Each structure stands twice: as structure tokens, then as C-alpha cells.
Short mmCIF file of C-alpha atoms and ligand atoms in Angstrom, two decimals:
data_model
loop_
_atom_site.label_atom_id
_atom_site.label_comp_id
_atom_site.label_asym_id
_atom_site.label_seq_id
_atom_site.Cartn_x
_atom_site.Cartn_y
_atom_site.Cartn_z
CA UNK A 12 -86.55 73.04 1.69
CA UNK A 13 -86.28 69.64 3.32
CA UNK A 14 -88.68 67.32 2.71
CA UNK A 15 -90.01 63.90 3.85
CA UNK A 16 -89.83 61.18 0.76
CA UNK A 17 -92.94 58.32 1.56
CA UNK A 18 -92.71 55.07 -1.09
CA UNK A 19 -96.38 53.86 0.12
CA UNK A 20 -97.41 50.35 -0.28
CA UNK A 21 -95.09 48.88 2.91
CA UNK A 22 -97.33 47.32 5.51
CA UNK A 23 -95.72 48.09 8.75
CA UNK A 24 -94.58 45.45 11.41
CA UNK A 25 -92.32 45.56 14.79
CA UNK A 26 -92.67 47.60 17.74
CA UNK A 27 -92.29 51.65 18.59
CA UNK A 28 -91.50 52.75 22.16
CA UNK A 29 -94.09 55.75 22.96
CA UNK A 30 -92.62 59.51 24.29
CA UNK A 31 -93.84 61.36 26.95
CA UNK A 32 -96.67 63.53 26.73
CA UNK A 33 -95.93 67.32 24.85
CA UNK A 34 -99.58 68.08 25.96
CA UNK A 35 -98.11 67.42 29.58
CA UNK A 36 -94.61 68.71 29.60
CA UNK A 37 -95.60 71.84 28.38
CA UNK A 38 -97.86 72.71 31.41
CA UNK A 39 -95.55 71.00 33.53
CA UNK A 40 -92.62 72.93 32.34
CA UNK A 41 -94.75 76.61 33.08
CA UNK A 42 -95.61 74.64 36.54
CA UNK A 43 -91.81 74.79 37.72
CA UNK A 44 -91.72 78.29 37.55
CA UNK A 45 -93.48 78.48 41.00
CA UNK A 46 -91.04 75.98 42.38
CA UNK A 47 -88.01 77.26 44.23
CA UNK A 48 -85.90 74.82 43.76
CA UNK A 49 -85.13 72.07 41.17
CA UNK A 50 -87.26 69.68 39.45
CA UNK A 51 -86.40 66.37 37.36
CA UNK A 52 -88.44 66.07 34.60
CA UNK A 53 -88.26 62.51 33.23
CA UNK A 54 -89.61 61.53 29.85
CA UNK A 55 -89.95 64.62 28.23
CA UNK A 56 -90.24 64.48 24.88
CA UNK A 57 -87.26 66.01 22.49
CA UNK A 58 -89.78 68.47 20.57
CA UNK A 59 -89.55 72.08 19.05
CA UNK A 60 -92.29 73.31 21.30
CA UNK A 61 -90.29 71.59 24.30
CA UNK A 62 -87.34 73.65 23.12
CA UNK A 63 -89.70 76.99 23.17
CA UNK A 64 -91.00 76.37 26.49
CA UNK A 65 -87.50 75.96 28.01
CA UNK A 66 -86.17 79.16 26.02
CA UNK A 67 -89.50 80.80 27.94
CA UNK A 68 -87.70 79.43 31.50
CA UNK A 69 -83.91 80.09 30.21
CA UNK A 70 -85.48 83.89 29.41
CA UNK A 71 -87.33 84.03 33.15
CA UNK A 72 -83.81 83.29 34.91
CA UNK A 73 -84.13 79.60 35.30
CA UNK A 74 -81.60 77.43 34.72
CA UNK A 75 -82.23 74.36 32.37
CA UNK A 76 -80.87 71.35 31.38
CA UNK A 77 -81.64 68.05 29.39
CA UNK A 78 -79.98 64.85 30.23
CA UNK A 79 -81.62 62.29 27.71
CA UNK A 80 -85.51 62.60 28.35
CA UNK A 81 -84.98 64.18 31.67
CA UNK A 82 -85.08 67.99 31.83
CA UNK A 83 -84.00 69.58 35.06
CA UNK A 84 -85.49 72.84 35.76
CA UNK A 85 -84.04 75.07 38.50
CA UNK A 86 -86.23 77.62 38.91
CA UNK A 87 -84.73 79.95 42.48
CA UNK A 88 -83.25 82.54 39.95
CA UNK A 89 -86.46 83.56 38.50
CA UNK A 90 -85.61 87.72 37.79
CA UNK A 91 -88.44 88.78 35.36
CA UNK A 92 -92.03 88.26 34.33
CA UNK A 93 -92.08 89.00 30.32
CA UNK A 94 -92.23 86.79 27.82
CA UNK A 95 -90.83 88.21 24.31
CA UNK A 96 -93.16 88.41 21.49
CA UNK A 97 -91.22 86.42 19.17
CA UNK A 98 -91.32 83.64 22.01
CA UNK A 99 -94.51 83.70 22.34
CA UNK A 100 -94.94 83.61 18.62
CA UNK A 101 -93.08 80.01 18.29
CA UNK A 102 -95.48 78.55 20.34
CA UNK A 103 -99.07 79.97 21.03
CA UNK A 104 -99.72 77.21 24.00
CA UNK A 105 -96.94 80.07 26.09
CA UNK A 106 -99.92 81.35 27.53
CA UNK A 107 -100.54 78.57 30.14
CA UNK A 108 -96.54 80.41 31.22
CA UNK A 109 -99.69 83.38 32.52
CA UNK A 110 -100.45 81.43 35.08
CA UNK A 111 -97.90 80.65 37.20
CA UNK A 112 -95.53 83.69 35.80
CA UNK A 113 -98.25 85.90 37.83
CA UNK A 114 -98.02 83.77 41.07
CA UNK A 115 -93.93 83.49 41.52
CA UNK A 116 -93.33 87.51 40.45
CA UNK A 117 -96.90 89.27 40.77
CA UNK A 118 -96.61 90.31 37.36
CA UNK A 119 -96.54 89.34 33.85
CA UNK A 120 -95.85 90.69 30.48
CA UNK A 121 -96.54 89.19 27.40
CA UNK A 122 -97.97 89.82 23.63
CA UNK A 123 -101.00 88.21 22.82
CA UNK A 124 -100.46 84.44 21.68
CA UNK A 125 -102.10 85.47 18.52
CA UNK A 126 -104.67 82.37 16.43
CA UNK A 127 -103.09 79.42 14.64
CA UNK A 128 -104.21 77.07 11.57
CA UNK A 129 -106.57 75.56 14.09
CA UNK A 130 -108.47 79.25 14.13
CA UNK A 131 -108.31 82.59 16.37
CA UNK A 132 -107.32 80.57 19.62
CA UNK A 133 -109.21 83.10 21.59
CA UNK A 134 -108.12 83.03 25.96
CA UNK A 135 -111.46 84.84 27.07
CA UNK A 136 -111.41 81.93 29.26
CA UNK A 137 -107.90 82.59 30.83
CA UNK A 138 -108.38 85.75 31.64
CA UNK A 139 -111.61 85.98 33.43
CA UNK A 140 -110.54 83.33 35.83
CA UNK A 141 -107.33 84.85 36.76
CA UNK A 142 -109.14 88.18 36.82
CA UNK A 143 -111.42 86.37 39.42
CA UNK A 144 -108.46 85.16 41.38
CA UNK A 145 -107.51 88.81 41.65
CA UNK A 146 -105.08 89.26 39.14
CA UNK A 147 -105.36 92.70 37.22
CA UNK A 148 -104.47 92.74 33.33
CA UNK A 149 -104.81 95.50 30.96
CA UNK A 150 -105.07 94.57 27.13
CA UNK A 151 -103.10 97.04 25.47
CA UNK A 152 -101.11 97.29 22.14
CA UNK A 153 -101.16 93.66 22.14
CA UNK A 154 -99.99 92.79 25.04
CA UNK A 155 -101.29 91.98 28.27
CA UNK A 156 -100.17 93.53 31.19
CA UNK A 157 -100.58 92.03 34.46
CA UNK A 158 -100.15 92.77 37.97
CA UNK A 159 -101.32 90.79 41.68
CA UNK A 160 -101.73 93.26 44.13
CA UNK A 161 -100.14 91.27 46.58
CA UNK A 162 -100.85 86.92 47.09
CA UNK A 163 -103.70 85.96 44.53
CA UNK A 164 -106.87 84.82 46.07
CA UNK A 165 -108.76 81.76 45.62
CA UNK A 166 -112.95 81.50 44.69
CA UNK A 167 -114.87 79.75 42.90
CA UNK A 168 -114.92 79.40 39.16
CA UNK A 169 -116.72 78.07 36.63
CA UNK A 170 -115.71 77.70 33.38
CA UNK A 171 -118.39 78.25 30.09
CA UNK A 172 -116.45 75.25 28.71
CA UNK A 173 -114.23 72.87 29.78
CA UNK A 174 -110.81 74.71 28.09
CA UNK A 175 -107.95 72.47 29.12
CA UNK A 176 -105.49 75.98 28.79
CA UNK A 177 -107.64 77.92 30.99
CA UNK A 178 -108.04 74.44 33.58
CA UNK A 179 -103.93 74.50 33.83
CA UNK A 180 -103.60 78.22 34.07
CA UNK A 181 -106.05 78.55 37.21
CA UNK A 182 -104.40 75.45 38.42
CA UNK A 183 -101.05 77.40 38.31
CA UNK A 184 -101.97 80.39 39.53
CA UNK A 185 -104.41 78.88 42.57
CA UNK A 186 -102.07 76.15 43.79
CA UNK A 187 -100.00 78.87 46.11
CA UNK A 188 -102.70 82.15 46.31
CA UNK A 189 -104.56 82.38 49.33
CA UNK A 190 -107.15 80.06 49.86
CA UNK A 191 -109.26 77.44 48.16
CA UNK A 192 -110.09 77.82 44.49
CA UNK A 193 -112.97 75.32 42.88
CA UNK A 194 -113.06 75.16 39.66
CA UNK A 195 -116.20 73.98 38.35
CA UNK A 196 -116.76 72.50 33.93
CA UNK A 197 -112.81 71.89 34.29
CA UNK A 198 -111.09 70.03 31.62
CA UNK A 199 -110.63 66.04 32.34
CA UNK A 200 -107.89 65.44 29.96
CA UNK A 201 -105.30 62.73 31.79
CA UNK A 202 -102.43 65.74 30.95
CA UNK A 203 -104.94 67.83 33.04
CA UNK A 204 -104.12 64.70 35.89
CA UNK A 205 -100.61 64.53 35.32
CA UNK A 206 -100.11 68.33 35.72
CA UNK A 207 -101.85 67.71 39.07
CA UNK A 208 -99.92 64.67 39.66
CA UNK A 209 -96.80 66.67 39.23
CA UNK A 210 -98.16 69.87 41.09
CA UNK A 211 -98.88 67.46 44.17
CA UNK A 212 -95.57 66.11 44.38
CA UNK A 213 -94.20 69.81 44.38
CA UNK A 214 -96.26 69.83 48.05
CA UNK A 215 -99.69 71.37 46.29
CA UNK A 216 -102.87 70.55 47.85
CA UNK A 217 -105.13 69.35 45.20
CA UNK A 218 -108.74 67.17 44.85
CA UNK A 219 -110.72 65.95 41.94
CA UNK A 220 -107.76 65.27 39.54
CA UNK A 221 -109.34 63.98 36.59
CA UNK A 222 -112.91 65.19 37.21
CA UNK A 223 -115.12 68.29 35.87
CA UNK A 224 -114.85 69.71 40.08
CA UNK A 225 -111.19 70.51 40.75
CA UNK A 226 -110.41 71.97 44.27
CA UNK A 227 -107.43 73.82 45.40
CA UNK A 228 -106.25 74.51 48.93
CA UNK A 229 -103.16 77.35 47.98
CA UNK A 230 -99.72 76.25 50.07
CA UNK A 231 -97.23 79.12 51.13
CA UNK A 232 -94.78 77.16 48.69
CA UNK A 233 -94.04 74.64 46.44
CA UNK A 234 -90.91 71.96 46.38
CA UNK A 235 -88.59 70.47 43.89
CA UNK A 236 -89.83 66.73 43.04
CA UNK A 237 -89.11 64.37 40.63
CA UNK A 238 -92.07 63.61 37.91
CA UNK A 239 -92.55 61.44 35.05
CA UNK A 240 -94.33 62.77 32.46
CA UNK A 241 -97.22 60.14 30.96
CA UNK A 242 -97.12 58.83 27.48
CA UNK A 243 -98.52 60.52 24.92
CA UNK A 244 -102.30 59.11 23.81
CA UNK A 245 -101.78 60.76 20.50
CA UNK A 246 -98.65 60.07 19.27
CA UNK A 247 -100.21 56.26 20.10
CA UNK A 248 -103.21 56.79 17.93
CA UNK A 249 -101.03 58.13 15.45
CA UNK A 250 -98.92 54.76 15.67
CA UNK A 251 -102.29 53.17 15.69
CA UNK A 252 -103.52 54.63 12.86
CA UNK A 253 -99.80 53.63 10.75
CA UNK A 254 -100.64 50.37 10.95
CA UNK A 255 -104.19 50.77 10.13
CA UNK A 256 -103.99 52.01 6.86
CA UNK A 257 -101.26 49.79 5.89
CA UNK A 258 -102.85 46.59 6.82
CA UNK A 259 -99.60 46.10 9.13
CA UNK A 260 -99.47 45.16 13.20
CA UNK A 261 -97.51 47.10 15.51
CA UNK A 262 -96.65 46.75 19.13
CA UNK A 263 -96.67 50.25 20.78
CA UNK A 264 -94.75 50.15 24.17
CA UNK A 265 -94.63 52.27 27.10
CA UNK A 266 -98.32 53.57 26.73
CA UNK A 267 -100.71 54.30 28.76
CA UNK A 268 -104.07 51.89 27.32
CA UNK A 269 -106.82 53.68 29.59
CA UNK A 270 -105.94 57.08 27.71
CA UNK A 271 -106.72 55.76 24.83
CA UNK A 272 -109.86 54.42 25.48
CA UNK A 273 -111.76 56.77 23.32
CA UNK A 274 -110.32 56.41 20.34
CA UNK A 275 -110.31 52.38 20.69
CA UNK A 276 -113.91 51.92 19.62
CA UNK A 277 -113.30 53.68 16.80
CA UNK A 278 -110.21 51.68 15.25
CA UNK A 279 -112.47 48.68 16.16
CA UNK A 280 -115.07 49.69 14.30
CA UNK A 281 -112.91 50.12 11.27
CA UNK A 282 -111.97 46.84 11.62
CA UNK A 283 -108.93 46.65 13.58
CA UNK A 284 -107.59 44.41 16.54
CA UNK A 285 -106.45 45.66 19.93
CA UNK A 286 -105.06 44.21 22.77
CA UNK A 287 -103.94 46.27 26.10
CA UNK A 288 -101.47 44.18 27.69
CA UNK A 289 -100.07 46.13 30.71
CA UNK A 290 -97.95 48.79 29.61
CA UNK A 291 -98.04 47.90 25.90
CA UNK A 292 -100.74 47.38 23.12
CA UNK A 293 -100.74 45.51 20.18
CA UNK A 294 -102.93 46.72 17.45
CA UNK A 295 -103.68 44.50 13.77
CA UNK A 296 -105.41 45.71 10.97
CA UNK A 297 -107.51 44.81 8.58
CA UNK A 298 -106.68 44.43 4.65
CA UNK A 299 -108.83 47.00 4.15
CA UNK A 300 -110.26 49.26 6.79
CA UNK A 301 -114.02 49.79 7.02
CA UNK A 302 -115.40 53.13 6.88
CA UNK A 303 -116.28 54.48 10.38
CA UNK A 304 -120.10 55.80 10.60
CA UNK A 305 -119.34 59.21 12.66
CA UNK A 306 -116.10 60.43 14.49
CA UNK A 307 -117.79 63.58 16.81
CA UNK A 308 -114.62 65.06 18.12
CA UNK A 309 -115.89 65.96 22.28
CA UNK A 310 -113.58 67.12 25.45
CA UNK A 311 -111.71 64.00 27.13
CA UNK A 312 -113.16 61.17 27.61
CA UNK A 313 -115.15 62.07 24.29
CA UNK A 314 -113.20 61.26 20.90
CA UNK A 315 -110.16 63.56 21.22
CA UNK A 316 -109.57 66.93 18.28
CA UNK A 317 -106.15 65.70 18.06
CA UNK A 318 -106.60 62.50 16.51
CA UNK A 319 -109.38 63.50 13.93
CA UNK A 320 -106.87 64.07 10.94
CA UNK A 321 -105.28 60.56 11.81
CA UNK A 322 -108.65 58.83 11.90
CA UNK A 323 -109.44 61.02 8.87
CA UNK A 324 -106.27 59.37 7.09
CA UNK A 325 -107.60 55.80 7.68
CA UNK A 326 -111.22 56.66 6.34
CA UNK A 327 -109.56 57.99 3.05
CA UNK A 328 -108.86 54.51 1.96
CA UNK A 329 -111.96 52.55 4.04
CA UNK A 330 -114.41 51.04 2.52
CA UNK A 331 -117.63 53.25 2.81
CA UNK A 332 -117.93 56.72 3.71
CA UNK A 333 -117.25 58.45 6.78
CA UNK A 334 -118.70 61.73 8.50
CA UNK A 335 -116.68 63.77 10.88
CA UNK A 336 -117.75 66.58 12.68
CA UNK A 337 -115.13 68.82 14.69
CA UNK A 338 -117.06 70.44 17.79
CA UNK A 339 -113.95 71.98 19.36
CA UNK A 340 -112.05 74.24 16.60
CA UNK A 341 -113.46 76.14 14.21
CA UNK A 342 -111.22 75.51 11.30
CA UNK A 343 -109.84 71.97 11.85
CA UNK A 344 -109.74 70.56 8.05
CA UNK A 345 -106.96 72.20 6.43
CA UNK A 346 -105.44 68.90 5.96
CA UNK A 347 -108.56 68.31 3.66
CA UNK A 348 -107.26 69.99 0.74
CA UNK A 349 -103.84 68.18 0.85
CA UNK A 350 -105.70 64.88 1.20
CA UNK A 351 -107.48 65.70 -2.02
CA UNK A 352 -103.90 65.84 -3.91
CA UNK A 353 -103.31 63.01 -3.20
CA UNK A 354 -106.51 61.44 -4.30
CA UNK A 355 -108.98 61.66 -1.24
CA UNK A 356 -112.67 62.20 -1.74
CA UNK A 357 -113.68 64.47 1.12
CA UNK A 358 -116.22 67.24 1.23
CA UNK A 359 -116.36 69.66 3.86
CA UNK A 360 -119.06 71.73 5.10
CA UNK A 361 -118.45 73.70 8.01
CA UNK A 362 -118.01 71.66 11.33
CA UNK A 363 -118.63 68.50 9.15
CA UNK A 364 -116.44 66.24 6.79
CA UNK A 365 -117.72 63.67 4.70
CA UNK A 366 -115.00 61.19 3.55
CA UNK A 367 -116.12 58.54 1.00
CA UNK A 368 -112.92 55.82 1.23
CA UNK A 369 -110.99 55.22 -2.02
CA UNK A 370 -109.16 51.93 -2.90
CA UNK A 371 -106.19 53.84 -3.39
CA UNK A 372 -104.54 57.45 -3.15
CA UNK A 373 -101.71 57.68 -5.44
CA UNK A 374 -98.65 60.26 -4.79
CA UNK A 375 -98.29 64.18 -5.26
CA UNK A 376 -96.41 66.69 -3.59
CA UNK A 377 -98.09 67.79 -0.08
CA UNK A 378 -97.22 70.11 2.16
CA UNK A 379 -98.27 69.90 6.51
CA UNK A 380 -100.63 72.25 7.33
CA UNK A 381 -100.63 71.99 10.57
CA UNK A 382 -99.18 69.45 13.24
CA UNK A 383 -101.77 66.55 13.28
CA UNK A 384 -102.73 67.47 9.61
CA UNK A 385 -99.22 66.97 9.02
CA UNK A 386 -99.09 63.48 10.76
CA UNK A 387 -102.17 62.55 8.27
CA UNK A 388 -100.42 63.50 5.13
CA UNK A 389 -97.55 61.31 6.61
CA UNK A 390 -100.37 58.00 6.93
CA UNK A 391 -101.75 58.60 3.69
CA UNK A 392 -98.61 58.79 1.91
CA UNK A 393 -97.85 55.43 3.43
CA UNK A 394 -100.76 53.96 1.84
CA UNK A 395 -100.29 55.86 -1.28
CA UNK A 396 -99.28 54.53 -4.67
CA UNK A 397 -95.27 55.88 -5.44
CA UNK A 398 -93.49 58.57 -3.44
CA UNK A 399 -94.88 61.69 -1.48
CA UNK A 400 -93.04 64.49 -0.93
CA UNK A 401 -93.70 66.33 2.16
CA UNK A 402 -92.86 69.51 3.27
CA UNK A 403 -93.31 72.48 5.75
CA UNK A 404 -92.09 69.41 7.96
CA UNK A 405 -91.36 72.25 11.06
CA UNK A 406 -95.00 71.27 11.66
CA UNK A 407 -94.20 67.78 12.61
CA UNK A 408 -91.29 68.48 14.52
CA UNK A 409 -93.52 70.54 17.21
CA UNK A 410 -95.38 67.27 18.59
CA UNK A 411 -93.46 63.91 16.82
CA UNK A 412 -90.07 62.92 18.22
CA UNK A 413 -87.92 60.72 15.63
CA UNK A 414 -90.81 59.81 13.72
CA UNK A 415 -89.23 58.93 10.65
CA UNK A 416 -86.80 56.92 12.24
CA UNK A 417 -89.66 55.60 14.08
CA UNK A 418 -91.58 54.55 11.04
CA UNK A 419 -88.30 53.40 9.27
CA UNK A 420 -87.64 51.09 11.82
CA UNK A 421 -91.04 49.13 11.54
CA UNK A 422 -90.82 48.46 7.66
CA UNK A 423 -91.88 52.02 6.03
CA UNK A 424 -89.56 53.50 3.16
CA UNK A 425 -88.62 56.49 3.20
CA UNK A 426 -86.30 59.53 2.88
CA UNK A 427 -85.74 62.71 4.22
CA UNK A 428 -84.20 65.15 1.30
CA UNK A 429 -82.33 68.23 2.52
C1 EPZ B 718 -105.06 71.98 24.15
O1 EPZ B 718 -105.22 73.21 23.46
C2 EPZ B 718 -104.01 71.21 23.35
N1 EPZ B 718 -102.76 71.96 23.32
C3 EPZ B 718 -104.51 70.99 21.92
O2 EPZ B 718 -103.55 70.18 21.25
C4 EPZ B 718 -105.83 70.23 21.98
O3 EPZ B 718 -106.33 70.10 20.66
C5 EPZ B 718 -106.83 71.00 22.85
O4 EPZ B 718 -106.27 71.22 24.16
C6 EPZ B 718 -108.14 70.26 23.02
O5 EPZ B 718 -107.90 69.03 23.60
C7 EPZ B 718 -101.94 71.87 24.38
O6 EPZ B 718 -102.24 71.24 25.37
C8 EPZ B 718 -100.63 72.61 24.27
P1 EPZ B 718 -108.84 74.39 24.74
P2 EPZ B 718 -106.05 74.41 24.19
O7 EPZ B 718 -108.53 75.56 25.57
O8 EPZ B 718 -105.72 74.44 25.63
C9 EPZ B 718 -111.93 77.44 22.85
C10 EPZ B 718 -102.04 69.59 19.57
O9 EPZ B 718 -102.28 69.19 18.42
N2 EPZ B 718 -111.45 78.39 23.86
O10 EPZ B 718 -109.43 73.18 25.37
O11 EPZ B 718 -105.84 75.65 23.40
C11 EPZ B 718 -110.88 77.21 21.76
O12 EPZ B 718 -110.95 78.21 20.76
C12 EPZ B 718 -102.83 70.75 20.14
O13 EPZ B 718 -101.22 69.07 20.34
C13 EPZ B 718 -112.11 79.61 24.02
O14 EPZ B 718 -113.07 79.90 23.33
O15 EPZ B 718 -107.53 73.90 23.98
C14 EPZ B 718 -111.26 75.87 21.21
O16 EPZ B 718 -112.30 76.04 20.27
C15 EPZ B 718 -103.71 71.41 19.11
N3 EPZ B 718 -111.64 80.49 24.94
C16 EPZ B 718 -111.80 75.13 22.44
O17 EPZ B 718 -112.11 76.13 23.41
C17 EPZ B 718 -110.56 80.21 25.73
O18 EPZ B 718 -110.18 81.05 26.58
C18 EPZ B 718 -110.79 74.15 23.04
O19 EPZ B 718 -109.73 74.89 23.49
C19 EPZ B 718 -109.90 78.97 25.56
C20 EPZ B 718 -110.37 78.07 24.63
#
């Protein structure tokens, strides 16, 4: 099994050039379904779940190609409306494919996306809405089988929470029915923005991007554009966090500094500098990080679900102890238990997390539990004492492009073992 070889101790110094958004291409990639014609993705990330999404689009007749960061999506040959179980099985997030596989054929096929280490994933939310825009689906063996009797048909909907899934997938089903579709409680996330950035250059007719009130005038038809997909805010706290708990500075480049706005207090707190200059950010750390009083994980702007683990990582080694409480998932602290192998002095109960920082976590063998429990194994074994061996590294590869290399090239050493 291959595995990822940390020697901790290294601060880190130099610069890393940010990716594009996975939390955005993947929506954006379901979005071209409804296009007939060709879209140029630019700065799309190189990821596994990238590589599942277009295998969904290959599989619904589209024809797909990378050149670099830029995927090109031709999407006039869509043929069919199913989506294979085991593709829907490699990545659970297919479902936001519902959507806009409804709107371009009528229909849609495809198996449940099942839960995940993060919990049961449950898509109550999904389905009402499109229900309310008049699509009909039958839960059956499952599967969920869907048909439009004709165009779908905008109204209004509010959501019992703002689900960022269930925002894209009435945004890709409403953007050509017939009609105007408010959506009420919808998810501010900016990926939530750049999907309607992207949807808009397509020729959609869309207000409120960014805001809990998204309206939707449906168009007979939607373009090929050209899009560039935003950088992603938490692969930058992750980079963030690197240097944090290594006492090093790091230049990110090519981010976006209002996206991470919510996490900033929080690195500040623990006693880092930051300083936003135009499309870069410079962050310093500490020698030693403070602890951070409470990290309450909300919906965008709140303190984001995806950087808990990495802020979790930092606290490990703070000075002080640290509460965390995860309001979005249920079961968001699998990375706990790995933590403790390698020293950490966390106790969980329930929602909550109480982390009281050691001076030093000292190597074992870890394996990734889960994608941003995996990146947290990968910060605390670069503060750890000797070499870490991770594995189940398929976890990393869904949402980190070259991130070994990445680390490698600002000071950290380390292997990667076949
Ligand atoms: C998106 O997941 C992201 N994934 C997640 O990132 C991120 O953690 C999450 O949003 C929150 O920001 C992608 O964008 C591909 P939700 P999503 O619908 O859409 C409950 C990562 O690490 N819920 O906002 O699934 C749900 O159980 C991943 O990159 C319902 O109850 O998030 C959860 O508790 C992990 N019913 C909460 O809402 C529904 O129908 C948030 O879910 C839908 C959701």
C-alpha cells in the first residue's frame, strides 16, 4: 500500500500557487450538461473526484477533454440520463449531476449516493425541491427514478437549511424550466457564486448570487462560455495551517483573500500573521501557536466544516486547550482517533471536541480517514517528532492536487513509499 513518509520538525518557507476550487468544478462540471454546446473550463483542479465527475459526462454522451487545468466539456451528444451505481459510488457529491440530468433529458436514473465518513449524507433536501419544481421521482430498490412531465416549472422554495447540494441542484434544474424559481435559506458559499457566475455566462438569468434569496428567471437555453473556476479557500487554509504548526511563513498565490475571511480570525487568534495583498497572502506563524478558545463550525460566512480538522491539527500542539463544536455533520471527528496515535490529547463528546495542545506529538503509523482528516494527519505529522507513515492516501487525492510536491517544495521532508 503506498504511503506518505513525514520527517516532522521542518518549518516551512517559500511560496505555493493555489488550484481551482473542487467544491466549484464539481457543480460546474454537472452545470454543462444543460449546455448545448462547448464549455472551457479553466483552472480545474487535477483531482480523483474531478476524474469521477467527467467519467459521469463521458458516460452521459459528452465529450471531454483536459488541456492542462482547462477541461472542455462538449455537451450536444448528451444520449442518456443514468448514472451507474459504481459511479455514483466513487463520489457521493454525483447527486448535484440530479439536477441538471433531469432538465437536458426529462429523466434521470441513478442509485442512491449512499452516507460517507462524514455520516448518512441524507438529500431529503434535494428531492423535495425538485419535486416542487415538478419533477416526479420514485425511491425504489435504491435508486431513484425520475421523470419531468414535460419543461420543469419554477416556484418558490425554501429550504429547512441552507444545504449548499440542494442550493446547486435547484439552481440546475430552475435555470432553463419555465418560469421564475426563488429560493429562499439558500446556501452563500462563494462556490455557490461561482456556479452562478458560470451559469450566467452560459446566458442564465440569475439574482442574489451570494445571498440567502436566490432568484431564477428559466431561459429556453443555455450557451457554451468560457469560466474560470475560483481558488480553492480550503486548500488555502490548509496551506495556512502548514505553516502554522511549523512555525514557518508561506506565501500562498493565486487566492482569493475575501473567501477566507472566516477562517482569518481564527489563525490570528492563534497567533499568526496575515497579510492579503491582492491576489496573494502571506501568512507567519508563531513559535508556538496559542490555543484557540472555540472553533463553531456554521454555513459560509460562518467558520467553514472543511477546515475544522486543519484548525484541529494546529490546536494539537497550541498552547492551551481548544473546544470545537461541529454543527453541520454528525460524525466529523474520525480524524480524532488518529490524532491520538500520534500523541494528541483530544476528547470528544458528541458535536464537541476538546483539544488540550501538547508541546509535541511524536510519530506512529496513521492512516486518512477521510479527506480533510487526512490533510490533518498530514499537518501533524509535520510537526511531529521522527517519521509518519500515512496511508489510505486515495483520501487525499479526492480534494489535494500535488500536495506533496507542494509541501516538498517549501522545505518539508518527505517520501512517498510505493
Ligand atoms: C458540500 O457538501 C461540500 N461538498 C462539503 O465539502 C462541505 O463540507 C459541505 O458542502 C458544507 O459546506 C461539495 O461541495 C462537493 P450540505 P454538501 O448539503 O452539499 C445536511 C469536502 O471536504 N443535509 O450543505 O453535502 C447534511 O447531512 C466536502 O470537500 C440534509 O440533512 O453539504 C449536513 O449535515 C465534505 N439533507 C448538512 O446538511 C439534505 O438534503 C450540510 O450539508 C442535504 C444536506
Amino acid at each position: 500500500m503506498t504511503k506518505l513518509v513525514i520527517e516532522g520538525g521542518h518549518r516551512l518557507n517559500g511560496a505555493v500557487h493555489i488550484h481551482g476550487a473542487k467544491n466549484s468544478a464539481l457543480p460546474i462540471l454537472a452545470a454543462s450538461v444543460l449546455v448545448n454546446g462547448e464549455c472551457y473550463i479553466e483552472n480545474c483542479p487535477d483531482l480523483s473526484d474531478v476524474a469521477a465527475a467527467v467519467a459521469i459526462l463521458r458516460h452521459l454522451g459528452c465529450h471531454v477533454q483536459r488541456e492542462g487545468h482547462t477541461v472542455i466539456v462538449d455537451a450536444s451528444g448528451v444520449c442518456r440520463g443514468d448514472i451507474p451505481d459504481a459511479l455514483m459510488r466513487e463520489m457521493r457529491s454525483s447527486i448535484v449531476f440530479l439536477g441538471a440530468i433531469a432538465a437536458r433529458t426529462g429523466g434521470a436514473h441513478l442509485s442512491f449516493p449512499g452516507g460517507c465518513e462524514l455520516g448518512p449524507r441524507p438529500i431529503d433536501l434535494h428531492l423535495a425541491a425538485l419535486r416542487q419544481l415538478g419533477l416526479h421521482i420514485r425511491e425504489e430498490g435504491g435508486c431513484l427514478h425520475c421523470h419531468a412531465a414535460g419543461r420543469l416549472k419554477g416556484r418558490a422554495i425554501s429550504l429547512s437549511f441552507p444545504s449548499v447540494g440542494a442550493t446547486e441542484n435547484i439552481l440546475l434544474a430552475a435555470v432553463t424550466a419555465e418560469g421564475s424559481t426563488t429560493v429562499y435559506n439558500a446556501a452563500r458559499e462563494p462556490e455557490i457564486s461561482d456556479l452562478c457566475a458560470f451559469l450566467t455566462a452560459c446566458g442564465a438569468r440569475i439574482r442574489g448570487a451570494g445571498e440567502s434569496t436566490l432568484i431564477v428567471e428559466g431561459v429556453e437555453a443555455l450557451h457554451g462560455c468560457t469560466h474560470r473556476v475560483i481558488p480553492d479557500r480550503i486548500e488555502t487554509a490548509t496551506y495556512m495551517a502548514a505553516a502554522a504548526v511549523t512555525g514557518g511563513s508561506l506565501v500562498l498565490k493565486e487566492v482569493c483573500p475575501e473567501h477566507v475571511q472566516s477562517v482569518l480570525p481564527f489563525f490570528e487568534e492563534m497567533g499568526c500573521g496575515i497579510t492579503p495583498w491582492r491576489g496573494e497572502m502571506l501568512i507567519s506563524a508563531p513559535a508556538r501557536l496559542r490555543r484557540v478558545k472555540t472553533v463553531r463550525t456554521l454555513p459560509y460566512p460562518g467558520f467553514p466544516t472543511d477546515a475544522q480538522a486543519l484548525l484541529m491539527a494546529m490546536a494539537c500542539v497550541a498552547e492551551g486547550t481548544s473546544v470545537f463544536i461541529e454543527t453541520i455533520f454528525e460524525s466529523r471527528y474520525k480524524h480524532v482517533g488518529e490524532l491520538m496515535r500520534l500523541g494528541a490529547r483530544v476528547k470528544v463528546e458528541g458535536r464537541v471536541a476538546v483539544v488540550e495542545g501538547v508541546e509535541q506529538l511524536s510519530a506512529a503509523p496513521v492512516e486518512c480517514t477521510d479527506l480533510r482528516g487526512g490533510a490533518a494527519l498530514v499537518l501533524a505529522a509535520l510537526t511531529a517528532q521522527g517519521e509518519t507513515e500515512i496511508t489510505n492516501l486515495y483520501h487525499l487525492e479526492r480534494g489535494y492536487e500535488a500536495l506533496a510536491e507542494s509541501l516538498q517544495g517549501v522545505g518539508a521532508v518527505l517520501r512517498v513509499e510505493k
